[in-house]
Structures are given as structure tokens and as C-alpha cells.
Short mmCIF file of C-alpha atoms and ligand atoms in Angstrom, two decimals:
data_model
loop_
_atom_site.label_atom_id
_atom_site.label_comp_id
_atom_site.label_asym_id
_atom_site.label_seq_id
_atom_site.Cartn_x
_atom_site.Cartn_y
_atom_site.Cartn_z
CA MET I 34 -136.80 -66.29 -13.97
CA HIS I 35 -139.07 -64.62 -11.25
CA LYS I 36 -141.22 -61.44 -11.95
CA GLU I 37 -139.49 -58.31 -10.36
CA THR I 38 -141.59 -57.34 -8.14
CA ASP I 39 -145.03 -58.80 -5.93
CA THR I 40 -146.72 -56.21 -6.62
CA MET I 41 -149.78 -56.96 -9.02
CA ASP I 42 -152.04 -54.00 -10.76
CA LYS I 43 -155.19 -56.43 -11.45
CA THR I 44 -156.56 -53.72 -13.72
CA HIS I 45 -154.85 -55.37 -16.59
CA LEU I 46 -157.18 -58.65 -15.83
CA THR I 47 -160.54 -56.74 -16.20
CA LYS I 48 -162.86 -58.70 -18.80
CA PHE I 49 -159.84 -61.59 -19.02
CA TYR I 50 -162.00 -64.48 -19.91
CA LYS I 51 -162.72 -61.89 -23.16
CA LYS I 52 -159.50 -61.62 -24.19
CA THR I 53 -157.40 -63.76 -26.87
CA PRO I 54 -154.74 -66.38 -25.37
CA THR I 55 -152.12 -63.52 -26.64
CA GLU I 56 -153.63 -60.82 -25.13
CA ARG I 57 -153.83 -62.69 -22.04
CA ILE I 58 -150.63 -62.64 -21.84
CA GLU I 59 -149.89 -59.38 -22.75
CA ALA I 60 -152.29 -58.41 -19.61
CA LEU I 61 -150.71 -60.47 -17.82
CA VAL I 62 -147.28 -58.81 -18.34
CA ALA I 63 -148.85 -55.73 -17.96
CA ALA I 64 -150.18 -57.03 -14.76
CA GLY I 65 -146.86 -57.47 -13.52
CA ALA I 66 -147.40 -61.50 -13.37
CA LEU I 67 -145.16 -62.62 -16.14
CA THR I 68 -142.46 -60.56 -17.22
CA SER I 69 -141.82 -58.74 -20.69
CA THR I 70 -139.94 -62.19 -21.66
CA ASP I 71 -142.91 -64.10 -21.99
CA LEU I 72 -144.61 -61.37 -24.82
CA THR I 73 -142.39 -63.95 -27.29
CA GLY I 74 -145.31 -66.27 -26.95
CA THR I 75 -146.04 -69.38 -25.90
CA ASP I 76 -145.02 -71.59 -28.49
CA SER I 77 -141.40 -72.80 -26.50
CA LEU I 78 -143.46 -74.26 -23.85
CA HIS I 79 -143.73 -77.57 -25.93
CA LEU I 80 -141.98 -80.38 -24.68
CA THR I 81 -139.66 -80.75 -28.04
CA ASP I 82 -139.43 -84.24 -29.41
CA GLU I 83 -135.68 -84.84 -27.66
CA LEU I 84 -136.15 -83.60 -24.23
CA ALA I 85 -139.49 -86.32 -24.56
CA ASP I 86 -137.55 -89.22 -25.72
CA HIS I 87 -135.66 -88.34 -23.00
CA MET I 88 -138.49 -88.85 -19.99
CA ILE I 89 -139.75 -91.63 -21.12
CA GLU I 90 -139.34 -94.95 -22.77
CA ASN I 91 -140.75 -95.71 -26.39
CA TYR I 92 -141.46 -92.06 -26.65
CA LEU I 93 -144.02 -91.37 -29.59
CA ALA I 94 -145.57 -87.95 -29.23
CA THR I 95 -147.09 -85.82 -26.71
CA TYR I 96 -150.46 -85.59 -25.43
CA ASP I 97 -151.63 -82.01 -25.28
CA LEU I 98 -153.61 -80.17 -22.05
CA PRO I 99 -155.28 -76.82 -22.00
CA LEU I 100 -152.78 -74.88 -19.60
CA GLY I 101 -154.86 -72.18 -18.26
CA SER I 102 -154.44 -69.15 -15.17
CA ALA I 103 -156.97 -68.69 -12.27
CA LEU I 104 -157.53 -65.62 -10.95
CA ASN I 105 -158.56 -63.57 -8.17
CA PHE I 106 -156.24 -65.41 -5.85
CA LEU I 107 -155.19 -64.17 -2.48
CA VAL I 108 -153.03 -66.23 -0.15
CA ASP I 109 -151.72 -65.19 2.75
CA GLU I 110 -152.17 -61.38 2.23
CA LYS I 111 -150.31 -62.30 -1.34
CA ASP I 112 -151.86 -62.00 -5.05
CA TYR I 113 -151.51 -65.02 -7.44
CA ILE I 114 -152.50 -65.81 -10.83
CA VAL I 115 -152.69 -69.21 -10.55
CA PRO I 116 -151.84 -71.96 -13.70
CA MET I 117 -154.10 -74.87 -14.36
CA ALA I 118 -153.53 -78.12 -16.54
CA ILE I 119 -157.18 -79.32 -16.98
CA GLU I 120 -159.62 -80.74 -19.60
CA GLU I 121 -162.28 -79.97 -17.10
CA PRO I 122 -164.02 -76.87 -18.69
CA SER I 123 -165.60 -75.37 -15.77
CA VAL I 124 -162.58 -75.81 -13.56
CA ILE I 125 -160.54 -72.48 -14.01
CA ALA I 126 -164.02 -70.51 -14.19
CA ALA I 127 -165.25 -72.18 -10.44
CA ALA I 128 -161.33 -71.69 -9.09
CA SER I 129 -161.55 -68.43 -10.13
CA ALA I 130 -165.19 -67.32 -8.87
CA GLY I 131 -165.06 -69.21 -5.81
CA ALA I 132 -161.18 -67.52 -4.74
CA LYS I 133 -163.02 -63.72 -6.00
CA VAL I 134 -165.78 -64.38 -3.10
CA ILE I 135 -162.82 -65.18 -0.67
CA ALA I 136 -160.83 -62.39 -1.56
CA LEU I 137 -163.08 -60.12 -0.69
CA ALA I 138 -163.84 -61.68 2.64
CA GLY I 139 -160.06 -61.24 3.73
CA GLY I 140 -158.70 -64.38 1.08
CA PHE I 141 -156.59 -67.82 2.14
CA LYS I 142 -154.76 -68.16 5.24
CA THR I 143 -152.73 -70.97 5.09
CA THR I 144 -150.56 -72.98 7.43
CA ILE I 145 -147.57 -75.69 6.00
CA SER I 146 -146.24 -77.77 7.90
CA ASP I 147 -142.39 -78.64 7.82
CA ARG I 148 -141.85 -80.74 5.16
CA ILE I 149 -140.79 -83.95 6.38
CA MET I 150 -140.88 -87.17 3.81
CA ILE I 151 -141.58 -90.56 5.17
CA GLY I 152 -139.60 -93.58 3.62
CA GLN I 153 -140.22 -97.36 4.59
CA VAL I 154 -137.95 -100.03 5.15
CA ALA I 155 -139.95 -103.79 5.32
CA LEU I 156 -138.37 -106.62 7.07
CA LYS I 157 -139.73 -109.79 7.59
CA ASP I 158 -139.15 -113.06 9.09
CA VAL I 159 -137.60 -111.40 12.41
CA PRO I 160 -136.86 -113.79 14.58
CA ASP I 161 -137.65 -111.98 18.11
CA LEU I 162 -139.30 -108.62 17.54
CA PRO I 163 -138.60 -106.97 21.14
CA LEU I 164 -134.98 -107.55 20.65
CA ALA I 165 -135.05 -106.37 17.22
CA LYS I 166 -137.01 -103.10 18.40
CA SER I 167 -134.39 -102.33 21.03
CA HIS I 168 -131.24 -103.10 19.12
CA LEU I 169 -133.14 -100.91 16.19
CA LEU I 170 -133.67 -97.96 19.13
CA GLN I 171 -129.81 -98.24 20.40
CA HIS I 172 -128.40 -97.53 17.33
CA LYS I 173 -131.06 -94.73 16.21
CA LYS I 174 -128.16 -92.52 15.70
CA ALA I 175 -125.82 -94.59 14.14
CA ILE I 176 -128.71 -95.51 11.05
CA LEU I 177 -129.68 -91.52 10.86
CA LYS I 178 -125.89 -91.21 10.47
CA LYS I 179 -125.47 -93.78 8.03
CA ALA I 180 -128.90 -92.70 5.97
CA ASN I 181 -127.30 -89.26 5.93
CA ALA I 182 -123.97 -90.96 4.28
CA ALA I 183 -125.48 -91.90 1.73
CA HIS I 184 -127.05 -88.63 0.20
CA PRO I 185 -124.22 -86.01 1.59
CA SER I 186 -125.88 -83.20 -0.33
CA ILE I 187 -128.85 -82.78 0.96
CA VAL I 188 -127.29 -82.79 4.07
CA ALA I 189 -124.52 -79.99 3.54
CA ARG I 190 -127.54 -77.76 1.95
CA GLY I 191 -129.03 -77.95 5.56
CA GLY I 192 -132.11 -81.24 5.20
CA GLY I 193 -131.06 -84.94 5.58
CA ALA I 194 -132.63 -87.80 7.64
CA THR I 195 -133.99 -86.13 11.32
CA ASN I 196 -135.83 -89.27 12.59
CA LEU I 197 -136.88 -92.98 12.71
CA LEU I 198 -139.98 -94.47 13.47
CA ILE I 199 -140.55 -98.58 14.15
CA ARG I 200 -144.00 -99.92 13.68
CA ILE I 201 -144.48 -103.47 13.82
CA ILE I 202 -147.52 -104.86 12.34
CA GLU I 203 -149.15 -107.81 13.58
CA ALA I 204 -149.95 -111.39 11.60
CA ASP I 205 -153.29 -111.54 9.89
CA ASP I 206 -154.86 -114.58 9.48
CA GLU I 207 -157.67 -114.12 8.10
CA ALA I 208 -156.20 -112.14 5.39
CA ALA I 209 -153.38 -114.15 5.54
CA THR I 210 -150.76 -111.96 5.59
CA PRO I 211 -147.32 -112.27 7.78
CA GLU I 212 -145.93 -110.36 10.27
CA PHE I 213 -143.92 -107.06 9.64
CA LEU I 214 -141.53 -105.21 10.99
CA VAL I 215 -141.59 -101.44 9.12
CA VAL I 216 -138.68 -98.70 9.80
CA HIS I 217 -140.00 -95.52 8.97
CA LEU I 218 -137.52 -93.25 8.20
CA HIS I 219 -137.79 -89.52 8.67
CA VAL I 220 -136.58 -87.15 5.98
CA SER I 221 -136.42 -83.11 5.60
CA THR I 222 -135.92 -82.93 2.06
CA LEU I 223 -135.90 -79.16 1.68
CA GLU I 224 -137.08 -77.89 -1.94
CA ALA I 225 -137.48 -81.01 -3.26
CA MET I 226 -140.38 -83.89 -3.50
CA GLY I 227 -137.13 -86.12 -2.26
CA ALA I 228 -138.49 -90.00 -4.19
CA ASN I 229 -134.66 -90.10 -5.30
CA ILE I 230 -132.83 -89.06 -1.53
CA ILE I 231 -135.39 -90.45 0.13
CA ASN I 232 -134.90 -93.83 -1.82
CA THR I 233 -131.10 -93.79 -1.91
CA MET I 234 -130.53 -93.17 1.93
CA LEU I 235 -133.13 -96.16 2.79
CA GLU I 236 -131.25 -98.40 0.35
CA GLY I 237 -128.17 -97.24 2.25
CA ILE I 238 -129.44 -98.53 5.39
CA THR I 239 -131.14 -101.68 4.53
CA ALA I 240 -128.02 -104.15 5.13
CA TYR I 241 -127.55 -102.23 8.46
CA LEU I 242 -130.87 -102.76 9.66
CA GLU I 243 -130.95 -106.56 8.25
CA GLU I 244 -128.11 -107.09 10.15
CA LEU I 245 -129.32 -105.25 13.64
CA THR I 246 -132.80 -107.03 13.81
CA GLY I 247 -131.84 -110.53 11.92
CA GLY I 248 -134.66 -110.03 9.32
CA LYS I 249 -135.08 -109.89 5.69
CA ALA I 250 -135.78 -106.78 3.73
CA LEU I 251 -139.17 -106.83 1.60
CA MET I 252 -138.59 -103.57 -0.10
CA SER I 253 -137.05 -100.03 0.75
CA ILE I 254 -139.21 -97.38 -0.69
CA LEU I 255 -140.39 -93.79 -0.04
CA SER I 256 -144.16 -93.94 1.41
CA ASN I 257 -146.76 -91.56 -0.62
CA TYR I 258 -148.49 -91.05 2.25
CA ALA I 259 -146.79 -87.74 3.78
CA THR I 260 -148.39 -87.29 6.87
CA GLU I 261 -145.71 -85.34 8.10
CA CYS I 262 -145.59 -82.57 4.99
CA LEU I 263 -149.34 -81.24 5.57
CA ALA I 264 -150.80 -78.33 4.65
CA THR I 265 -153.73 -76.72 5.46
CA ALA I 266 -156.10 -73.25 4.73
CA VAL I 267 -158.67 -71.28 5.93
CA CYS I 268 -161.16 -69.08 4.87
CA GLN I 269 -164.09 -67.03 6.72
CA ILE I 270 -166.81 -65.53 4.68
CA PRO I 271 -169.68 -62.92 5.89
CA VAL I 272 -173.02 -64.27 4.63
CA ASP I 273 -173.56 -60.74 2.90
CA LEU I 274 -171.27 -62.46 -0.02
CA LEU I 275 -172.63 -65.72 0.45
CA LYS I 276 -176.45 -64.98 -1.16
CA ARG I 277 -177.56 -66.45 -4.69
CA ASN I 278 -180.31 -65.98 -6.59
CA ASP I 279 -183.45 -66.70 -4.41
CA TYR I 280 -181.01 -67.92 -1.30
CA THR I 281 -180.43 -65.37 1.13
CA GLY I 282 -176.64 -65.39 3.00
CA GLU I 283 -177.71 -67.44 5.81
CA GLU I 284 -179.57 -70.31 3.92
CA VAL I 285 -176.63 -70.65 1.84
CA ARG I 286 -174.15 -70.60 4.57
CA ASP I 287 -176.46 -73.23 6.38
CA ARG I 288 -177.05 -75.60 3.30
CA LEU I 289 -173.27 -75.27 2.67
CA ILE I 290 -172.61 -76.84 6.31
CA GLU I 291 -174.49 -79.56 5.78
CA ALA I 292 -173.64 -80.28 2.50
CA SER I 293 -170.01 -80.34 4.59
CA GLN I 294 -171.78 -82.80 6.62
CA PHE I 295 -172.95 -85.16 4.37
CA ALA I 296 -169.64 -85.78 2.69
CA TYR I 297 -168.70 -86.31 6.53
CA VAL I 298 -170.43 -89.26 6.56
CA ASP I 299 -171.59 -90.25 3.21
CA PRO I 300 -168.65 -92.04 1.20
CA TYR I 301 -170.14 -92.00 -1.73
CA ARG I 302 -170.39 -88.06 -1.28
CA ALA I 303 -167.08 -87.88 0.24
CA VAL I 304 -165.23 -89.27 -2.75
CA THR I 305 -167.39 -86.44 -5.07
CA ASN I 306 -166.79 -83.79 -2.76
CA ASN I 307 -162.81 -85.00 -3.22
CA LYS I 308 -162.85 -85.38 -6.16
CA GLY I 309 -163.95 -81.91 -6.83
CA ILE I 310 -161.33 -80.37 -4.47
CA MET I 311 -158.61 -82.70 -6.51
CA ASN I 312 -159.68 -80.94 -10.00
CA GLY I 313 -158.02 -78.23 -8.53
CA ILE I 314 -155.68 -79.69 -6.70
CA ASP I 315 -154.48 -81.63 -9.64
CA ALA I 316 -154.26 -79.07 -12.00
CA VAL I 317 -151.86 -77.06 -10.56
CA VAL I 318 -149.97 -79.61 -9.43
CA LEU I 319 -149.19 -80.91 -12.77
CA ALA I 320 -149.21 -77.51 -14.03
CA SER I 321 -146.51 -76.96 -12.02
CA GLY I 322 -144.39 -80.41 -12.90
CA ASN I 323 -145.29 -82.42 -9.57
CA ASP I 324 -146.00 -85.63 -9.50
CA TRP I 325 -150.28 -85.06 -8.81
CA ARG I 326 -150.57 -89.19 -8.86
CA ALA I 327 -148.62 -88.89 -5.79
CA ILE I 328 -150.33 -86.40 -4.58
CA SER I 329 -154.01 -87.99 -5.24
CA ALA I 330 -152.80 -91.21 -3.76
CA GLY I 331 -151.66 -89.36 -0.48
CA ALA I 332 -155.09 -86.99 -0.58
CA HIS I 333 -157.45 -90.09 -0.50
CA ALA I 334 -155.20 -91.69 2.05
CA TYR I 335 -155.55 -88.92 4.07
CA ALA I 336 -159.50 -89.00 3.67
CA SER I 337 -159.66 -92.49 4.87
CA ARG I 338 -157.34 -91.60 8.12
CA SER I 339 -159.83 -92.35 10.68
CA GLY I 340 -161.23 -95.57 9.55
CA ASN I 341 -163.57 -94.30 6.92
CA TYR I 342 -163.15 -92.57 3.77
CA ARG I 343 -165.01 -88.60 4.85
CA SER I 344 -164.64 -85.41 3.53
CA LEU I 345 -161.19 -83.39 3.09
CA SER I 346 -162.71 -80.47 3.75
CA THR I 347 -165.03 -78.68 6.37
CA TRP I 348 -167.49 -75.87 6.61
CA LYS I 349 -168.74 -74.50 9.47
CA LYS I 350 -170.72 -71.79 11.30
CA ALA I 351 -168.62 -69.31 13.42
CA ASP I 352 -169.35 -67.80 16.33
CA ASN I 353 -170.58 -64.16 14.18
CA GLY I 354 -172.61 -66.21 11.92
CA ASP I 355 -169.81 -66.11 9.36
CA LEU I 356 -169.40 -69.41 7.35
CA ILE I 357 -165.75 -70.57 8.15
CA GLY I 358 -163.67 -73.36 5.56
CA GLN I 359 -161.08 -75.40 5.77
CA LEU I 360 -159.12 -77.94 4.39
CA THR I 361 -155.94 -79.86 5.03
CA LEU I 362 -153.66 -82.34 3.15
CA PRO I 363 -150.53 -84.11 2.79
CA LEU I 364 -148.75 -82.01 -0.57
CA PRO I 365 -145.16 -83.36 -0.42
CA VAL I 366 -144.79 -80.78 -3.83
CA GLY I 367 -140.96 -79.77 -4.91
CA SER I 368 -139.73 -76.56 -6.40
CA VAL I 369 -136.88 -78.29 -7.64
CA GLY I 370 -136.14 -81.52 -9.35
CA GLY I 371 -138.18 -83.96 -11.69
CA SER I 372 -139.70 -82.54 -14.50
CA ILE I 373 -140.12 -78.79 -12.64
CA SER I 374 -136.73 -77.67 -13.99
CA ILE I 375 -136.59 -79.19 -17.38
CA HIS I 376 -140.37 -79.31 -18.94
CA PRO I 377 -140.62 -75.47 -19.89
CA ALA I 378 -144.36 -74.88 -19.30
CA ALA I 379 -143.49 -75.95 -15.62
CA GLN I 380 -141.00 -73.02 -15.52
CA PHE I 381 -143.47 -70.88 -16.81
CA SER I 382 -146.08 -71.87 -14.12
CA LYS I 383 -143.45 -70.94 -11.78
CA ARG I 384 -143.04 -67.62 -13.17
CA LEU I 385 -146.42 -66.94 -13.70
CA LEU I 386 -147.42 -68.48 -9.99
CA GLY I 387 -143.83 -66.35 -7.99
CA TYR I 388 -143.52 -68.90 -5.65
CA GLN I 389 -140.28 -68.79 -4.29
CA THR I 390 -140.40 -72.34 -1.94
CA ALA I 391 -142.05 -75.02 -2.05
CA LYS I 392 -144.03 -74.25 0.96
CA GLU I 393 -145.26 -71.44 -1.08
CA LEU I 394 -145.98 -73.60 -3.72
CA GLU I 395 -148.28 -75.73 -1.39
CA ALA I 396 -149.87 -72.40 0.25
CA VAL I 397 -151.55 -71.63 -3.08
CA ILE I 398 -152.42 -75.33 -4.40
CA VAL I 399 -154.27 -75.90 -1.06
CA SER I 400 -155.97 -72.73 -0.99
CA VAL I 401 -157.23 -73.73 -4.26
CA GLY I 402 -158.83 -76.96 -3.24
CA LEU I 403 -160.51 -75.22 -1.08
CA ALA I 404 -161.80 -72.61 -3.17
CA GLN I 405 -162.96 -75.02 -5.73
CA ASN I 406 -164.71 -77.23 -3.15
CA PHE I 407 -166.90 -73.18 -1.90
CA SER I 408 -167.40 -73.45 -5.79
CA ALA I 409 -168.68 -76.71 -6.50
CA LEU I 410 -170.77 -77.24 -3.26
CA LYS I 411 -172.68 -73.10 -3.31
CA ALA I 412 -173.37 -74.65 -7.02
CA LEU I 413 -174.85 -77.49 -5.72
CA VAL I 414 -176.51 -76.49 -2.79
CA THR I 415 -178.56 -73.51 -4.74
CA ASP I 416 -179.02 -73.47 -8.14
CA GLY I 417 -177.27 -77.22 -8.96
CA ILE I 418 -173.90 -77.80 -11.16
CA GLN I 419 -175.38 -78.14 -14.49
CA LYS I 420 -176.52 -74.32 -15.17
CA GLY I 421 -173.09 -73.68 -14.82
CA HIS I 422 -171.78 -76.46 -17.15
CA MET I 423 -173.84 -76.05 -19.41
CA GLY I 424 -172.60 -73.53 -21.69
CA LEU I 425 -169.05 -75.16 -21.46
CA GLN I 426 -170.24 -78.24 -22.02
CA ALA I 427 -171.93 -76.70 -24.80
CA ARG I 428 -168.70 -76.05 -26.08
CA SER I 429 -167.14 -79.08 -26.03
CA LEU I 430 -170.58 -80.72 -27.63
CA ALA I 431 -170.32 -78.02 -30.76
CA ILE I 432 -166.79 -78.83 -31.64
CA SER I 433 -167.14 -83.01 -31.15
CA ALA I 434 -169.74 -81.87 -33.79
CA GLY I 435 -167.13 -81.23 -35.94
CA ALA I 436 -167.71 -76.98 -35.52
CA SER I 437 -164.43 -74.75 -35.89
CA GLY I 438 -163.93 -71.25 -36.27
CA THR I 439 -166.99 -68.37 -35.35
CA ALA I 440 -169.42 -72.29 -36.02
CA ILE I 441 -168.23 -72.83 -32.16
CA GLU I 442 -170.35 -70.41 -30.43
CA LYS I 443 -172.89 -70.21 -32.65
CA VAL I 444 -173.85 -73.46 -32.04
CA ALA I 445 -173.13 -73.62 -28.24
CA GLU I 446 -175.40 -70.51 -27.97
CA GLN I 447 -178.54 -72.34 -29.82
CA LEU I 448 -177.87 -75.78 -27.99
CA LYS I 449 -177.91 -73.62 -24.72
CA LEU I 450 -181.42 -72.92 -25.84
CA ALA I 451 -181.95 -76.32 -27.42
CA LYS I 452 -184.60 -79.01 -25.77
CA ASN I 453 -182.04 -81.77 -25.65
CA MET I 454 -178.61 -80.42 -25.28
CA ASN I 455 -176.63 -83.55 -26.98
CA LEU I 456 -174.40 -84.41 -30.12
CA ALA I 457 -177.19 -85.40 -31.81
CA THR I 458 -178.93 -81.43 -31.45
CA ALA I 459 -175.32 -79.54 -32.09
CA LYS I 460 -174.86 -82.21 -35.49
CA ALA I 461 -178.19 -80.56 -36.93
CA LEU I 462 -177.63 -77.03 -35.86
CA LEU I 463 -174.04 -76.83 -37.31
CA GLN I 464 -175.41 -78.16 -40.87
CA ASP I 465 -177.78 -75.45 -40.47
CA ILE I 466 -175.34 -72.87 -39.44
CA LEU I 467 -172.84 -74.08 -42.70
CA ALA I 468 -175.74 -74.55 -44.97
CA LEU I 469 -176.92 -70.55 -44.49
CA GLU I 470 -172.86 -69.31 -44.31
CA GLU I 471 -172.56 -71.55 -48.23
C1 MEV T 646 -167.44 -82.29 -11.25
O1 MEV T 646 -166.05 -82.78 -11.63
C2 MEV T 646 -166.93 -81.79 -9.42
C3 MEV T 646 -168.36 -82.27 -8.73
O2 MEV T 646 -168.94 -83.19 -8.69
C4 MEV T 646 -166.91 -81.63 -7.14
C5 MEV T 646 -168.49 -81.45 -6.39
O3 MEV T 646 -169.55 -82.63 -6.37
O4 MEV T 646 -168.16 -81.49 -5.27
C6 MEV T 646 -169.09 -80.83 -8.98
#
């Protein structure tokens, strides 16, 4: 069930981080981000043993992750509360902080391409490549027809196979790899991520492709390199929103642009930059019930599309002096299918985010990636990342040392002031605190 209205009364969300989880749900209902049915609590969001046992083989137990909510997202003029499933302490705080500044600057503007997924049939031992290619092109219509006949329900809903591309991959003596003739099937999978639709269609055309080319099929499978399903988010931030401690807005802007240039030219930095982006993206993808491995694999391949691994994001100076950020990556997520429709936490995420279509989900996800990158870079080029991380790290250390209840905050507070913030110090502090309480 979706929330009834798109308007959100954000006054209920002030000091959100200070509330208990139950108070947060109440605040989200009061704000209009959830419906009153969610007031019954979050116990029902867990996977039951029965459901989990049906989802995978050899099921033993569920493995929990915290599910939190990032605030302040204004994407294409609409407010969102973003569900994120993640174990890393600082990610949600950083996403919310970045989104807050960007919302003050007018929010994210996104561009979402048509959602076309790609399937591959790899053929080997093709006796005459030019002839095979011309046969395939001559019979393109018939191949597409066969593909659609293999999955009529997606065609009935308005989707289906739309195009066929042929790629010849030359033999490489040095790598000792043979020649391949690769057929790409382009499919509009509508609201689904579409792996099953595509794989069914590919298997429906493979024998015909063998017949047309005289080759032998090696495999038929969806490609997770979804270059025909791209999402872009852009934001433009005036310098007066960028000031930070000893740095002027202009300095923060210029340093952030240099950080972006560094991540463009150096793969060692680019990987870390993109890992930060994927901190946010994967957390929303996971919360939404989508396949985060597919999104991650495609994103990193897209980062290498020039032949060098580069930053997925760019930060530049606008003519008027503002900072402009942009992030583009393949985002083949679905709004239906897979575990989206059966995992109760994914259903909750859908209610909380209130998205109606897979394109809308893409728009939010790519914006989260950009917010995450903005926050990380801003911290890195000013105060450094540790300052913000330490408070959260202190709580994790306190828990690792065995603290529970109110002792967690007490240990964490003292740890932040300690000379060495490590597990041994946390244990010693906990002992002192517990001794005082006895
Ligand atoms: C940590 O999980 C992510 C960062 O390293 C990202 C970055 O360096 O851009 C902070």
C-alpha cells in the first residue's frame, strides 16, 4: 500500500536522530511518509523461517542488517525519505547531511533513460563470420518475433524485444582466446529488472541463431552491464552553502573540484571514490529488494568504459561560480519481481520511499549516490573523514567491548576524549563505568 499523499509535513522530522525507533515510525506516519498501518511496529518486517527457507537452498538463519532512513532528499521537486540497509555507521548521516545542502540549493534533477536490458548469446566456431552476420541482419525481424513469442506476457504488457546488435570479438593470440560472434538482444522489461524475461527469450532464440550462423552457442545470459538503462543525477550548489569551518565556500568548491579531478586520473582514488558512492547506492538497492551485486558489477564496469577506471561522478564550476555535481551509472533495478514482492522489509521500503515506478526508484538511488559522494568529498577536502566518523566508531567500539544499554553512550563519550580510541581503551573504560555503577 502506498501512502495516500505525496506531500510531506517535515516539521515532524526535526531531531529525528534523537528519537527512539518507535518514535521515528510515529514521526514518519505523522509526516505522511508512512501510513497508520505501520504504527503496529516493525516486527513483521523480518523474514519468517518459512519464507527464508523457500528463498534459498540449505537455509539456516537470517542475517540481519540495520535498516535506517536518510532524510532531506528533494529529487525532481519531490520529497523522499530514503530507506537504506547498511552496517557502516556513517553512511546514513552523510547521505542526509549531503542531501540537506543540496535541497537548499534546489534539490537533485535527474534524467532516466529508457529501460532497455541486454541479453547475450555467445556463438563460437562460426564458419563464415561476414555471412553469419548478414544472415542475422536479414532475419532480424524473425529473431525478434521468436524472442517475443518466448515471453508473450511482457509483450502483452507493452514491453518485449526491441532490437538486435551483432558484435564480432576477434581472436587474440596473446590471450589465447578464440573468435566469438555475440548477439545482443535488447529488451524493454518495463517495471522488472528482467533477468528471467531475458534469459527465457535468449533460450528461445539460441537454436535459431545457431541455424542462421552455422556456429555453436556457448551460452545465453543477461548482461549486467546495462548500458541501455542509465540514470543521471545533477545538482548545482551556490558557494555560500559550502562554507566549512576555516574554509570559504570558494575554497571548498575548488578543493572538491580538485578531488574530482584526482579521482578521474587515479584509479587508486577512483575506486575509493566510487566505493563511497556505492555505500549509498547499494544500501538503497538492498533495502528495495533489488540485486545489489548486479548494480555494483555494472557500476564498476561503467567506471571503466573509457579503458581506464575512473570516478563515476564529476564536480565542476558553473559559469556563475556555483559547484555542479553529476553522477551517471547503469541502474537496472525493478519495482516488481524477485524478492521485492515477497520480502516484507522491501515492501516496507517501497511504502516509505513511496515510489510508483522503477524509473522513480532509479532517480532516488542515483541522487543518493551523488549526495554520498558530495558529503565524503566535502569532509575529505576540509576536516578529514575521521572527525565525523569517530563518534560513530566510538559507539561500535563500545559495543565490541561489551557495553550495553546506557553504558554504550557513556563509553563512547569518554572514548572520543581518550588518547587512543581502540578496543583496549573501550574495555578499560567500560570496566571503570561498570565498577562505578556497582
Ligand atoms: C568510506 O566508506 C567511504 C569513503 O572512503 C569514500 C571516499 O573516500 O570518497 C569516505
